[in-house]
Short mmCIF file of C-alpha atoms and ligand atoms in Angstrom, two decimals:
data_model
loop_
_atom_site.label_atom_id
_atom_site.label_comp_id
_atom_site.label_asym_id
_atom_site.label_seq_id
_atom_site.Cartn_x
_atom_site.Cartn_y
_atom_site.Cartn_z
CA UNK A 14 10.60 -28.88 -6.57
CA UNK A 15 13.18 -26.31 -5.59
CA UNK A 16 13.06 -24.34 -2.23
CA UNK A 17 12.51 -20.49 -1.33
CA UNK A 18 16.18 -19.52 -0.44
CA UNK A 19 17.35 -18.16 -4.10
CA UNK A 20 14.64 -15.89 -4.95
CA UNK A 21 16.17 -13.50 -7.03
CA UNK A 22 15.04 -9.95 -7.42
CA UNK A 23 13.71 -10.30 -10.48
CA UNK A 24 11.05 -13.02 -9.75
CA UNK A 25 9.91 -11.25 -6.76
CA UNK A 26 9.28 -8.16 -9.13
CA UNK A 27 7.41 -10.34 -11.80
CA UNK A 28 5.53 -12.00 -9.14
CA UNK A 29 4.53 -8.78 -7.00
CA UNK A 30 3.15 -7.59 -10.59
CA UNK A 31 1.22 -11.34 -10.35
CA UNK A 32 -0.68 -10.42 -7.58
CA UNK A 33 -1.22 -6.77 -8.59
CA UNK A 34 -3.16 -8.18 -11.35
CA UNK A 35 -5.03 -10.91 -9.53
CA UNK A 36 -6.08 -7.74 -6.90
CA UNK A 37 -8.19 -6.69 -9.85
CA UNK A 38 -10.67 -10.01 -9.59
CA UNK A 39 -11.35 -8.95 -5.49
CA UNK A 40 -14.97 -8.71 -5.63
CA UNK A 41 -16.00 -10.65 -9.13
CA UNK A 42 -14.01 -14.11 -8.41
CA UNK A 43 -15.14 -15.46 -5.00
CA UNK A 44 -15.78 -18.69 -4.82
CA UNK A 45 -12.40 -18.80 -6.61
CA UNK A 46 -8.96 -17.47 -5.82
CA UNK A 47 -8.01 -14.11 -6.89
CA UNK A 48 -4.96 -15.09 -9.29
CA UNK A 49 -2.97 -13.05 -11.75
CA UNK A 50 -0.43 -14.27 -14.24
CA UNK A 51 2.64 -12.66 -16.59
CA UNK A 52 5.17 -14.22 -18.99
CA UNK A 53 8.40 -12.83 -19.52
CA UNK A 54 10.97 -13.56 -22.39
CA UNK A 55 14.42 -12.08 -22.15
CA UNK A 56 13.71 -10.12 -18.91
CA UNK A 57 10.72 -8.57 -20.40
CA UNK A 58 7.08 -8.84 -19.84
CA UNK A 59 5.63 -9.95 -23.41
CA UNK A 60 1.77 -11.44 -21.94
CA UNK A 61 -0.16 -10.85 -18.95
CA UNK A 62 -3.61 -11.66 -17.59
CA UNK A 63 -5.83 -12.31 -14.49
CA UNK A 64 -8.81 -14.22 -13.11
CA UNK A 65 -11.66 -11.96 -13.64
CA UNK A 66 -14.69 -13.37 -12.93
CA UNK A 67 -16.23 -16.56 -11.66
CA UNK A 68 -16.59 -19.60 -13.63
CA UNK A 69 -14.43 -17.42 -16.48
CA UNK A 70 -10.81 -18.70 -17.91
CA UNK A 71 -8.03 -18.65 -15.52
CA UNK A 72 -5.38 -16.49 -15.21
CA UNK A 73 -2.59 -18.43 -16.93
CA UNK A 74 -5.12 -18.85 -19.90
CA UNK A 75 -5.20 -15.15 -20.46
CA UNK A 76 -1.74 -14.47 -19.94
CA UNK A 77 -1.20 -17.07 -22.77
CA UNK A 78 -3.75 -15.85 -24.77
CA UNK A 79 -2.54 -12.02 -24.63
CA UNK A 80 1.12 -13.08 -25.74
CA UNK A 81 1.02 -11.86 -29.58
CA UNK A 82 3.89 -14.68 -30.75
CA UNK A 83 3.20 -17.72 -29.49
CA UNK A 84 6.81 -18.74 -30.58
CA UNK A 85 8.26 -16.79 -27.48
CA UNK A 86 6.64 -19.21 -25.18
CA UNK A 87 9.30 -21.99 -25.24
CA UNK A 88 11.87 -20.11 -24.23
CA UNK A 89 9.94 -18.10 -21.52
CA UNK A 90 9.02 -18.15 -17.79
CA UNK A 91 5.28 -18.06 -16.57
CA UNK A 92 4.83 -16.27 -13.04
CA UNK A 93 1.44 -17.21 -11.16
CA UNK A 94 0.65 -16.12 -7.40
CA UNK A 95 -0.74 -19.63 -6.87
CA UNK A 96 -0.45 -22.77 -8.10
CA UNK A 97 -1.60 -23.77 -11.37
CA UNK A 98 -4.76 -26.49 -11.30
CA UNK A 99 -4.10 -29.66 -12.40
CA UNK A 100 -7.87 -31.08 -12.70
CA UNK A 101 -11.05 -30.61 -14.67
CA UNK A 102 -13.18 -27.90 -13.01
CA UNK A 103 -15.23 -24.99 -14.86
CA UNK A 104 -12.32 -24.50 -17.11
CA UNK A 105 -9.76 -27.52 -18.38
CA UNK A 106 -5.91 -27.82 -16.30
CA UNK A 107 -3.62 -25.02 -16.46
CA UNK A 108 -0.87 -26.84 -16.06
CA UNK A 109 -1.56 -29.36 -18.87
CA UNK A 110 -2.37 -25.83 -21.26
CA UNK A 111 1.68 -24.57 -19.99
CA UNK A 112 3.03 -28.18 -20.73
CA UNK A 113 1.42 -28.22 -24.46
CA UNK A 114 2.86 -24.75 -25.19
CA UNK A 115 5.92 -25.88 -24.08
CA UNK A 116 6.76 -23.06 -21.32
CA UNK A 117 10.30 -24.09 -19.87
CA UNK A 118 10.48 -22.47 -16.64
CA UNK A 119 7.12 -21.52 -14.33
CA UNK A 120 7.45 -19.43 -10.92
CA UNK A 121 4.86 -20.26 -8.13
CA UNK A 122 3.65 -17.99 -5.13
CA UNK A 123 2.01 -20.29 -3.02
CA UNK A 124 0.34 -24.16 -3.28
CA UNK A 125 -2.92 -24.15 -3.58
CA UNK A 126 -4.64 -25.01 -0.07
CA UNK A 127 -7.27 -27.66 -1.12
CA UNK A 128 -5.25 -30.91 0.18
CA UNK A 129 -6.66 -33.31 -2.51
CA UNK A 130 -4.92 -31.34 -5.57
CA UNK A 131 -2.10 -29.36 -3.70
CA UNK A 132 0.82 -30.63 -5.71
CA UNK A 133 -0.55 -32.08 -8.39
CA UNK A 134 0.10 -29.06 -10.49
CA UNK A 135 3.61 -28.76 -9.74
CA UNK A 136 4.04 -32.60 -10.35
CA UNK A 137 2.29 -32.54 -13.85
CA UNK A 138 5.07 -29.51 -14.52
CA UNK A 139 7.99 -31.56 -13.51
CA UNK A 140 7.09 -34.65 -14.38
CA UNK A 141 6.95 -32.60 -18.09
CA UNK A 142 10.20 -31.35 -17.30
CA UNK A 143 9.12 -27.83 -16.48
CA UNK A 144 11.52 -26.25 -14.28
CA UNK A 145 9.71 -24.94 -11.40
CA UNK A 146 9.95 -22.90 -8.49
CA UNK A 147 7.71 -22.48 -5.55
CA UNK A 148 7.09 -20.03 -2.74
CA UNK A 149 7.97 -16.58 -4.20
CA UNK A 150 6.35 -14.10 -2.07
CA UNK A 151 4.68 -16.65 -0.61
CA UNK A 152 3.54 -15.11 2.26
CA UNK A 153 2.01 -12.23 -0.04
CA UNK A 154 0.34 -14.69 -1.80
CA UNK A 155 -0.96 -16.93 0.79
CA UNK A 156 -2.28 -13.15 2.38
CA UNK A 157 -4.03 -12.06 -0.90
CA UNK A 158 -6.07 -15.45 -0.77
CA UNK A 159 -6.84 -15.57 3.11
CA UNK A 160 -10.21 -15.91 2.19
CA UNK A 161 -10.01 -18.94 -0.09
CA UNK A 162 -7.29 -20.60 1.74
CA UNK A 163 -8.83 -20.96 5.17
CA UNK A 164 -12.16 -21.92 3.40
CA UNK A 165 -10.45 -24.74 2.04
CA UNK A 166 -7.95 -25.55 5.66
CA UNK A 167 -10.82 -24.77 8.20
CA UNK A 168 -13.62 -25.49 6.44
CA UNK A 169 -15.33 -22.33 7.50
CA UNK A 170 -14.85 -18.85 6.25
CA UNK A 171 -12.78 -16.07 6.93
CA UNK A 172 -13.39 -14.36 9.54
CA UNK A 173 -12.96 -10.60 10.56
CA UNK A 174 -14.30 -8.48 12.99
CA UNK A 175 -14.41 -4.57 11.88
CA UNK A 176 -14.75 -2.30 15.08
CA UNK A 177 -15.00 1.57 14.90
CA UNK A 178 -13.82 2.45 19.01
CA UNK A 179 -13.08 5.60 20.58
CA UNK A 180 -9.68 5.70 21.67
CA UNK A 181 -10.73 4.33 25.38
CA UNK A 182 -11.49 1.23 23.81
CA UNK A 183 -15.60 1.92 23.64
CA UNK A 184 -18.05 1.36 20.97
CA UNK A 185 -21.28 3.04 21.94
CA UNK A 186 -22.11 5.42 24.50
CA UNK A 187 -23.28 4.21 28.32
CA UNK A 188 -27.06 5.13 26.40
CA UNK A 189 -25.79 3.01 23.66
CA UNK A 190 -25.16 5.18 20.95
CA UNK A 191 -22.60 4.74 18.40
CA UNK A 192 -23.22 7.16 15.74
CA UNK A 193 -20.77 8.36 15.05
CA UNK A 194 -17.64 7.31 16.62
CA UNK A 195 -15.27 7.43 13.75
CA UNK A 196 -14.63 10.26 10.88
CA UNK A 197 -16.19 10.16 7.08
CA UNK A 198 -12.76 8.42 5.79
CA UNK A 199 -12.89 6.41 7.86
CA UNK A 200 -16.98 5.20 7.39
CA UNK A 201 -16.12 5.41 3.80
CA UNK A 202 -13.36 2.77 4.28
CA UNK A 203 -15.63 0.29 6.12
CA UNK A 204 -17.95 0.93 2.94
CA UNK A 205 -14.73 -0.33 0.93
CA UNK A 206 -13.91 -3.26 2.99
CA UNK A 207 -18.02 -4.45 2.95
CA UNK A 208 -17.69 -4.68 -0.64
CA UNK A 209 -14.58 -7.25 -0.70
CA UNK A 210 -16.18 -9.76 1.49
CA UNK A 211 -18.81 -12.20 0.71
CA UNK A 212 -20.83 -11.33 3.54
CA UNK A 213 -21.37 -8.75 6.06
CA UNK A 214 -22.78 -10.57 9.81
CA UNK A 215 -24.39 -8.19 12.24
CA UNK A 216 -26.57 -9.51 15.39
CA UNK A 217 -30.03 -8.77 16.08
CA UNK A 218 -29.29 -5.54 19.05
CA UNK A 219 -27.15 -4.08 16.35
CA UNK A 220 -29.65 -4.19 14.32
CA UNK A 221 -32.50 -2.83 16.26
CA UNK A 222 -30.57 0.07 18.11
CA UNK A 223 -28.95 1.27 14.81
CA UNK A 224 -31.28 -0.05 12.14
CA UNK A 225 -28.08 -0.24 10.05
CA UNK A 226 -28.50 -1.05 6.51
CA UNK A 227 -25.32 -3.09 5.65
CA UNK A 228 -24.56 -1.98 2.47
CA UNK A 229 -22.14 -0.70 0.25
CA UNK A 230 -23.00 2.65 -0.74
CA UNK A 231 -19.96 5.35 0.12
CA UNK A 232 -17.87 3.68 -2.86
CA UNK A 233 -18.87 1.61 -6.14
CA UNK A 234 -18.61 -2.28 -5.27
CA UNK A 235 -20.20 -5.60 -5.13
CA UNK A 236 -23.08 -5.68 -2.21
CA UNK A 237 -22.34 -8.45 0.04
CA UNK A 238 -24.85 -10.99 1.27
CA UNK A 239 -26.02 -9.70 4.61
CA UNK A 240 -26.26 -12.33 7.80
CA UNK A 241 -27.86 -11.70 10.40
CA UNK A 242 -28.27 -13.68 13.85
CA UNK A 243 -31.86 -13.29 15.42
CA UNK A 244 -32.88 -16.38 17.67
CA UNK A 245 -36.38 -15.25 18.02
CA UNK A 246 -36.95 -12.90 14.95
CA UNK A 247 -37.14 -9.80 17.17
CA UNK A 248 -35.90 -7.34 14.18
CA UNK A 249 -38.62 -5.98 12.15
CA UNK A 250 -39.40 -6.85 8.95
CA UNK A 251 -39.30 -2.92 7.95
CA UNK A 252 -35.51 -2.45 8.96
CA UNK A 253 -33.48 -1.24 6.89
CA UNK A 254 -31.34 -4.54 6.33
CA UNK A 255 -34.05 -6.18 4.55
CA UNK A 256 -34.26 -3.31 1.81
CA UNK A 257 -33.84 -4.34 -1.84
CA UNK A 258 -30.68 -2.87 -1.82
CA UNK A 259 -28.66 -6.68 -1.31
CA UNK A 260 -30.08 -9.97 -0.38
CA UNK A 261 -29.89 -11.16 3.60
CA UNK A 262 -29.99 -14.22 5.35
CA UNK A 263 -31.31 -14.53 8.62
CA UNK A 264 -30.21 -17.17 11.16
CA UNK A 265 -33.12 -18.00 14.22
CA UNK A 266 -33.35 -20.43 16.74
CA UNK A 267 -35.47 -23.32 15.84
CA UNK A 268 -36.74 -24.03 19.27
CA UNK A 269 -37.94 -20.11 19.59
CA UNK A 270 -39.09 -19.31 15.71
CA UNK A 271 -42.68 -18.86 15.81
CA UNK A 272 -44.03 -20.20 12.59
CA UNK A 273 -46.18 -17.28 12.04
CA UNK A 274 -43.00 -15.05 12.41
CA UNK A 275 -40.83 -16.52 9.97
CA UNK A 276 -43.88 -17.08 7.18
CA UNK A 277 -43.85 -13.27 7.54
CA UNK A 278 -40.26 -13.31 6.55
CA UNK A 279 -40.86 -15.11 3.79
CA UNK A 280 -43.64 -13.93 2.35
CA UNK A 281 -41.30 -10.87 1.73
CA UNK A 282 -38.43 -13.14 0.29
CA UNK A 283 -35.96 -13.16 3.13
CA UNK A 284 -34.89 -16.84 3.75
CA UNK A 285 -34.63 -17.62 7.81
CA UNK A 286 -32.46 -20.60 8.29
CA UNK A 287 -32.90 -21.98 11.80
CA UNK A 288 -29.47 -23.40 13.59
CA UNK A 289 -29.17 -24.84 17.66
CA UNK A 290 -28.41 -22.60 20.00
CA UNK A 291 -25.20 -22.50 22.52
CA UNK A 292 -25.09 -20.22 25.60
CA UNK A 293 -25.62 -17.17 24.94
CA UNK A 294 -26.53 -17.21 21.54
CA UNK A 295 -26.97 -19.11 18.43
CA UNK A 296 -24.30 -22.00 17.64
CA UNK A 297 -21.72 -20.16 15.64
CA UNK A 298 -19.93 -23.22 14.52
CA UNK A 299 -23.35 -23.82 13.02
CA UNK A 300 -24.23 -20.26 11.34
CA UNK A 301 -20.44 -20.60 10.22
CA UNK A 302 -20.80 -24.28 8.55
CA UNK A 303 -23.89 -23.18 7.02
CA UNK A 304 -22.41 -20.06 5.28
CA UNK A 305 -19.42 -22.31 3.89
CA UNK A 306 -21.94 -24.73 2.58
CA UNK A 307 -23.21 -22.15 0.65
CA UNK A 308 -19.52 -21.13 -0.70
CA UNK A 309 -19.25 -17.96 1.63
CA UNK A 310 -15.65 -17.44 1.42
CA UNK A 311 -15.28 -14.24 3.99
CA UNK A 312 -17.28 -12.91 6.73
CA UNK A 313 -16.71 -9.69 8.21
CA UNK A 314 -18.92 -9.41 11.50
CA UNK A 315 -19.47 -5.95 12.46
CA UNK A 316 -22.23 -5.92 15.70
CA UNK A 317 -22.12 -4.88 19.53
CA UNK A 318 -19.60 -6.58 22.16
CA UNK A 319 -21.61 -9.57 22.55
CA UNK A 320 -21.45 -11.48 19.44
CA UNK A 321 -17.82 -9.87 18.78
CA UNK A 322 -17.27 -11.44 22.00
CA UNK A 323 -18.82 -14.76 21.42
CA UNK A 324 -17.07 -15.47 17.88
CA UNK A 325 -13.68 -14.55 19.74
CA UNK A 326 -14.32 -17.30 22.62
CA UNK A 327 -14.84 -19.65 20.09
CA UNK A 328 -11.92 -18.88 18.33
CA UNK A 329 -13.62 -18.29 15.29
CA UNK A 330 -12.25 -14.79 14.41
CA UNK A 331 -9.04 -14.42 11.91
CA UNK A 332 -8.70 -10.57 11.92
CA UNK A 333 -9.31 -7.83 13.64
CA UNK A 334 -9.81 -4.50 11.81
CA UNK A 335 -10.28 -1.45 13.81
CA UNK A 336 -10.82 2.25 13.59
CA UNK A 337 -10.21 4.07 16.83
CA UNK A 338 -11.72 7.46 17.03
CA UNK A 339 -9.63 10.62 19.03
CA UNK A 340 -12.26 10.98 21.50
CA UNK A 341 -13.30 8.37 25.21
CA UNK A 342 -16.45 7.90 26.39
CA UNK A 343 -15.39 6.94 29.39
CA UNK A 344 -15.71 3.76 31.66
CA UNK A 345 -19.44 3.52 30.99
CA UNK A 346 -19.22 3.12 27.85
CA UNK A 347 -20.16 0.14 26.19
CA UNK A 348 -16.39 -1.85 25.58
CA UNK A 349 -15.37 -3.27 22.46
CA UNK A 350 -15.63 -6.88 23.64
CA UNK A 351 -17.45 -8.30 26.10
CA UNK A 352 -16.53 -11.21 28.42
CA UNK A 353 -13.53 -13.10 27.13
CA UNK A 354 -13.11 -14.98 30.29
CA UNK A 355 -9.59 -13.78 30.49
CA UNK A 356 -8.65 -14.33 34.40
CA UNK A 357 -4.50 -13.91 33.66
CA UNK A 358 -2.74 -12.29 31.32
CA UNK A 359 -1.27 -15.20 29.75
CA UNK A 360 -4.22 -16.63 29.47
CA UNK A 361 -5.19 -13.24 26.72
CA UNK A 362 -6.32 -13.66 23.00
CA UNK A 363 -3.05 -12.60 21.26
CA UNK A 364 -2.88 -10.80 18.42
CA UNK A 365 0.06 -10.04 15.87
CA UNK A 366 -0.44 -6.51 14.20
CA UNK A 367 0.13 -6.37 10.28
CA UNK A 368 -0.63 -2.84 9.37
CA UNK A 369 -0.99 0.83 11.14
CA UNK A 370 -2.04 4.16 9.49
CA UNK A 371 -4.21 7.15 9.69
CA UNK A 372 -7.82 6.87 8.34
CA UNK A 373 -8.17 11.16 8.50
CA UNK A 374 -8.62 11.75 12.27
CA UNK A 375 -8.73 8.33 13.39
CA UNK A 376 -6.42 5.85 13.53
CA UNK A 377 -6.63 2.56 11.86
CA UNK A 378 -4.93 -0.98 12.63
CA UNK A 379 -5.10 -4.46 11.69
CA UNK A 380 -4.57 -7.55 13.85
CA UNK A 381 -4.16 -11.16 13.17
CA UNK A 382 -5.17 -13.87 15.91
CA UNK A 383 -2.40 -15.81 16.08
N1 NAP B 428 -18.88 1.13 17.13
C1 NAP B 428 -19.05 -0.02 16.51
O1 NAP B 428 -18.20 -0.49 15.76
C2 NAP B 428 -20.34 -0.75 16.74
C3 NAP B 428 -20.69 -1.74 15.82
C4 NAP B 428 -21.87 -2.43 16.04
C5 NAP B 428 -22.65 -2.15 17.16
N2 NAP B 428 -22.29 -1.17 18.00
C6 NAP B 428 -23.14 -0.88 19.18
O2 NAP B 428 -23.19 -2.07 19.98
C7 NAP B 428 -24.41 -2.08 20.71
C8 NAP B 428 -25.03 -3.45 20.64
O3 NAP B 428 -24.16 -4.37 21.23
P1 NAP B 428 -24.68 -5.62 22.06
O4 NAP B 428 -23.50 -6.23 22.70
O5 NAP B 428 -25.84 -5.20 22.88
O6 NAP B 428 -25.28 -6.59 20.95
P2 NAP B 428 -24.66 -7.40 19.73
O7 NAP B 428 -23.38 -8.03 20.12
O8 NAP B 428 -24.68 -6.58 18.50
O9 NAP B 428 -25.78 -8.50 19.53
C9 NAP B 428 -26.03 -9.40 20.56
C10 NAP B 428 -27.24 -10.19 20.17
O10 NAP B 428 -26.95 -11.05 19.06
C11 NAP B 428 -27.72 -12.20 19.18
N3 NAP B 428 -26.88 -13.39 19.14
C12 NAP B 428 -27.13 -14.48 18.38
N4 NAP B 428 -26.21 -15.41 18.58
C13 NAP B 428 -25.35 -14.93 19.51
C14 NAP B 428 -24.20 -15.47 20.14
N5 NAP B 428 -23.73 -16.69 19.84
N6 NAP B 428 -23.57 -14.72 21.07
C15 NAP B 428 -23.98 -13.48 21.36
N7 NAP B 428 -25.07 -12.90 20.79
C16 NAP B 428 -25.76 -13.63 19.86
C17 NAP B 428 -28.44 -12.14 20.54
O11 NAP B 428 -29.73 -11.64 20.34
P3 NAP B 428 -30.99 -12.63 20.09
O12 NAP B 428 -31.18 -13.36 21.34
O13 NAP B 428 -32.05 -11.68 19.74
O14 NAP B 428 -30.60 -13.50 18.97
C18 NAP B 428 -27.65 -11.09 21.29
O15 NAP B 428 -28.45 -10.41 22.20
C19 NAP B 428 -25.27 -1.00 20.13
O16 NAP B 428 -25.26 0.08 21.01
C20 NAP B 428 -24.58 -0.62 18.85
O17 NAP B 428 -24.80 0.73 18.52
C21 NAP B 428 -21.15 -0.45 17.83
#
């Protein structure tokens, strides 16, 4: 397999034009990677394709399938953001379809993350004697699929934490009011986000003091499953986030469910799935597992500073996306986080910023946990 240093211009370009394509499955794909493909003969794209829906062909099978002369393919180079499969899933091997046409020369973005196959694809290639070459734009790559790669390495899903703050670092008034903090770009933006992640998590004050709805409905998009946590089923069944609009799952305690409560639930098709409870709350590890099991690939939590605060001390937070309003509320304001147990400075959550831009008035960042 031969290493990074020698990326040339050229497969950068053909490979940033990869994950353009495989941008177009966000939304349609989850479980699966989002994965675009082009072949190029003579410094010239001649097929392209992408991953477009669930349990549909693969990208490399419709970049194949788009190139009019299948003669061109021996003597061309297939570009894919992520590593070709080498096993039997919905679809048959990629790699074993780019060996029988005979492609010479295949450029890889990243390896794909689940440890039993990562490899394998490459090795089928080479041990074909298909010149390959991994990790161009890796980093690109490896970002575009955050969601499926930490599914597969943590065994949990992405997870992000959206905050709308005033500029002092507050999220609801000392009365606890939060509408609205940020500007209309900037609520249709959230709107935009909610529809590329599997799930949307809120907790139960949320909930009650906003009787937020958790949908997508400033943009066109996928509705994500909505989660939310409610030990003892204190939301009403009439609130807004159990309209028809999307489907939600509700997490309780099972030591404080009353029976009664939850057949309400039921009765009005709204699963409650009941999970231990740590201080404070409900386990997250737990809620967390649970969503996985059920092939939840990203989360993005948007509640109050309690449960923003409790998925942070238990280091299950990835991201940090936040929309910070020209205006302060002041010290009595309700802060973004609550109680992080930070007692020195070194002992802080630390973040690495990614991105920084204007969101109409407000001002909008993004923030890794490192
Ligand atoms: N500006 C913004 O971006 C924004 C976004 C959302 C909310 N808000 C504001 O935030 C305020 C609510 O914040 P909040 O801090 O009171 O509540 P919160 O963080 O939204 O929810 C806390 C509740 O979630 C439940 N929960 C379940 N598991 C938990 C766990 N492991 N850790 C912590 N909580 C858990 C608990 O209620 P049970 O015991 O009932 O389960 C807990 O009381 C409201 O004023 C709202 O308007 C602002």
């Amino acid at each position: 397999m031969s290493s990074i240093p020698d990326i040339t211009p050229t497969d950068e370009a053909f490979m940033h034009r990869c994950l353009e394509l495989a941008r177009r499955g966000a939304g349609s794909v989850s479980p699966n990677p989002m994965v675009g493909s082009v072949i190029v003969h003579g410094g010239r794209i001649i097929g392209e394709g992408w991953h477009e829906r669930f349990g549909g062909p693969h990208a490399e099978v419709n970049a194949i399938g788009s190139v009019p002369d299948h003669g061109l393919l021996t003597e061309s180079t297939l570009y894919v953001n992520l590593e070709p499969c080498s096993h039997f899933g919905k679809t048959p091997p990629c790699s074993d379809l780019i060996v029988s046409k005979k492609i010479p020369r295949v450029v890889v973005g990243c390896l794909d993350p689940f440890a039993k196959v990562s490899g394998r694809g490459i090795a089928t290639l080479e041990s074909a004697g298909v010149e390959v070459k991994v990790g161009v734009l890796a980093g690109e790559s490896e970002r575009l699929n955050e969601a499926f790669i930490t599914s597969h390495r943590k065994g949990r899903p992405f997870v992000s934490i959206k905050v709308a703050q005033t500029l002092d670092g507050r999220i609801a008034t000392s009365m606890g009011v939060s509408r609205w903090i940020t500007g209309e770009e900037s609520r249709t933006e959230v709107h935009r986000l909610r529809s590329r992640y599997d799930a949307v998590l809120s907790g139960s004050s949320t909930v009650i003091a906003d009787d937020s709805e958790l949908t997508v409905r400033r943009c066109e998009g996928r509705q994500p499953l909505r989660v939310l946590l409610d030990r003892q089923l204190r939301v009403p069944v009439e609130s807004k986030v159990f309209n028809d609009q999307a489907r939600t799952l509700v997490f309780s305690s099972g030591q404080a469910s009353d029976p009664c409560r939850i057949a309400q639930f039921e009765a009005r098709g709204i699963e409650v799935v009941q999970v231990g409870e740590s201080p404070g709350g409900l386990d997250l590890h737990q809620v967390l597992g649970e969503l996985h099991r059920r092939q939840v690939l990203s989360v993005m939590v948007e509640t109050g500073n309690r449960l923003a605060a409790a998925f942070v001390r238990e280091r299950l937070v990835d991201k940090i996306q936040m929309f910070i309003a020209p205006r302060l509320f002041g010290g009595d304001g309700l802060a973004s986080f609550g109680t992080l147990d930070v007692l020195l400075p070194e002992q802080s959550v630390e973040l690495r910023f990614t991105e920084a831009g204007m969101s109409g008035q407000d001002f909008m960042l993004e923030a890794y946990v490192i």
